[in-house]
Amino acid sequence: MSTVGFFYVINHGYTQEQTRRIFDIAEVPFSVSEQEKQKYVGKMKQTGSYQGYKPRQYWHIDSGVRDQIEQYNIHTDVTAKEHPEALRPFLPELGAFARHNHFSVLVPLLRLLALGLELPEETFVEKHSFASDLSETWIRIMKYYPRSSEDEEKTKNVWLKGHTDFGSLTFLWSQPVSALQILDPQGKWKWVKHIDNALVVNAGDALEFLSGGFYKGTIHRVHQPPADQRDLTRLGVFYFVLFNDDVKLVPLQESPVLRRVGIIRRTEDDRAPSMGTYRKGRIAAYGQTILKEGKEKGVEEEEVAGVLIRHYN
C-alpha cells in the first residue's frame, strides 16, 4: 500500500456461484434498446455524477480516438433513481451486492488501513456512509468492446491512459479477459493476473490525500487484451468507494505514523477540496479536457479543483 496501493482480496464471503450470478445480472443493462438507454444517460458534465449510462465514445482517449466502453452506474441506494425496466427485477440482488461490498469487504479494510496509521479503527469507516446522499459510492457495470486496428495503432493499444482513481478504494471483481495493467515502482507496466472469485483492490487519490501520501494511489491503465482475447468483449463489475462528499481531503495529521515518516501533500491544506468538489471536477473533466504536456516524459497534466492530475501515456 505504501508503494503501488494495490492488492487482492480472497475469502470475502461470496461464493463462485454468487459471483457468477452478479456477472449474469451485469449483462442486463447492455441488452436494453438504444432508445431506452437514452432515457438513463448520466449527466456527467452537469452533475459530476456517473449515475446511469456512460455511452461509448463519450471519452477522448488520444489522437482523435474515442472510447469503446459502455457503463451503467448504480448508487448504493439502488432505489434512489429509476432504472431501465429490464433491470428492475434484479435491484434487490444488486442492493445486497452493494451491502456485501460495503460491510463485508470495505469496512474491515478501512479498519486495517486506520490501524496502519495508528489511528482509531473507525476513523475511515465513519467517513464512508452507505446508501446515503452523503456519499456517491457506486456499483459500476462496464463493457469494453474490441476496437478497430486503426484505433489501436493511433493509441498504441491503450484503451484508457494511466491514471489514479479519485476515490478512496476501488474493487474490481476479477474476470478472465486481461486488460488491466499497473505501473510498478520501476516504471514498468505489469499485467494484473486474474484470480477466480477474487477482488482486485486499488487505492485512489482521496485515500492518498488523507493518509498524507503514506498509502499510494494506484497508477493503472487499460490496454488491449493479449492476442488470444482481442476479439472478446470484456465485462467488468466494480465497487467504486468514495469518502462522504463533505470530507475535506487533507492529511490526518494526528496519525503517529505520519508524525514519524512525514507528510506528502498534493496541494496546500487551505486549498484542498472536499470529496464532493473533487469528485464532481474529476468526473466532469475526464476524457473531455485538453491535456497539457507534463514535466515528466510520457506524462500529461491537467488541474482539477486545485489539484494537479497526471495521465500516463
Coordinates of N, CA, C and O in Angstrom, one line a residue, residues 8 17 25 65 76 81 103 110 133 153 172 175 194 216 235 246 270 273 291:
Y8 N -5.0 -7.9 -3.7 CA -6.1 -8.8 -3.9 C -6.8 -9.1 -2.6 O -6.2 -9.1 -1.5
E17 N -20.5 -19.2 -7.2 CA -21.9 -19.1 -7.8 C -22.5 -17.8 -7.6 O -23.2 -17.3 -8.6
I25 N -26.3 -10.9 -14.1 CA -27.1 -9.7 -14.0 C -26.5 -8.5 -14.7 O -27.1 -7.6 -15.3
V65 N -9.1 9.5 -31.2 CA -9.8 8.3 -30.9 C -10.6 8.4 -29.7 O -10.2 8.9 -28.6
T76 N -25.3 3.2 -4.3 CA -25.5 2.1 -3.3 C -27.0 2.1 -2.8 O -27.4 1.0 -2.3
K81 N -32.7 6.2 -7.8 CA -33.1 6.7 -9.2 C -33.8 5.6 -9.9 O -33.7 4.4 -9.6
F103 N -20.1 -3.7 3.7 CA -19.9 -4.1 5.1 C -19.1 -5.3 5.3 O -18.4 -5.4 6.3
L110 N -11.1 -0.8 5.7 CA -10.9 0.6 6.3 C -10.4 0.5 7.7 O -9.6 1.4 8.1
D133 N -27.3 9.9 0.6 CA -26.9 11.0 -0.3 C -25.7 11.8 0.2 O -25.2 12.7 -0.4
E153 N -3.7 1.4 -33.5 CA -2.4 2.0 -33.9 C -2.3 3.4 -33.4 O -1.2 3.8 -32.9
L172 N -12.5 -4.3 -8.1 CA -12.8 -4.9 -9.4 C -12.9 -6.4 -9.1 O -12.0 -7.0 -8.6
Q175 N -12.1 -11.0 -13.4 CA -12.6 -11.7 -14.6 C -11.5 -12.1 -15.5 O -10.5 -11.4 -15.5
H194 N -5.6 -12.6 -13.4 CA -6.9 -13.0 -12.9 C -6.8 -14.1 -11.9 O -6.1 -15.1 -12.1
K216 N -0.5 4.9 -1.3 CA -0.3 5.4 -2.6 C -1.5 5.1 -3.5 O -2.0 3.9 -3.6
L235 N -16.4 -7.8 -19.7 CA -17.4 -7.3 -18.8 C -16.8 -7.1 -17.4 O -16.1 -8.1 -16.9
D246 N -18.7 15.6 2.1 CA -18.2 16.8 2.9 C -16.8 16.6 3.6 O -16.4 17.4 4.3
D270 N -5.1 24.5 3.0 CA -6.2 25.6 2.8 C -6.8 25.6 1.4 O -7.8 26.3 1.2
P273 N -9.6 20.5 -1.7 CA -11.1 20.4 -2.0 C -11.7 19.4 -1.0 O -11.1 18.5 -0.4
L291 N -5.4 17.9 -22.5 CA -4.3 17.7 -21.5 C -3.1 18.4 -22.0 O -2.8 18.5 -23.2

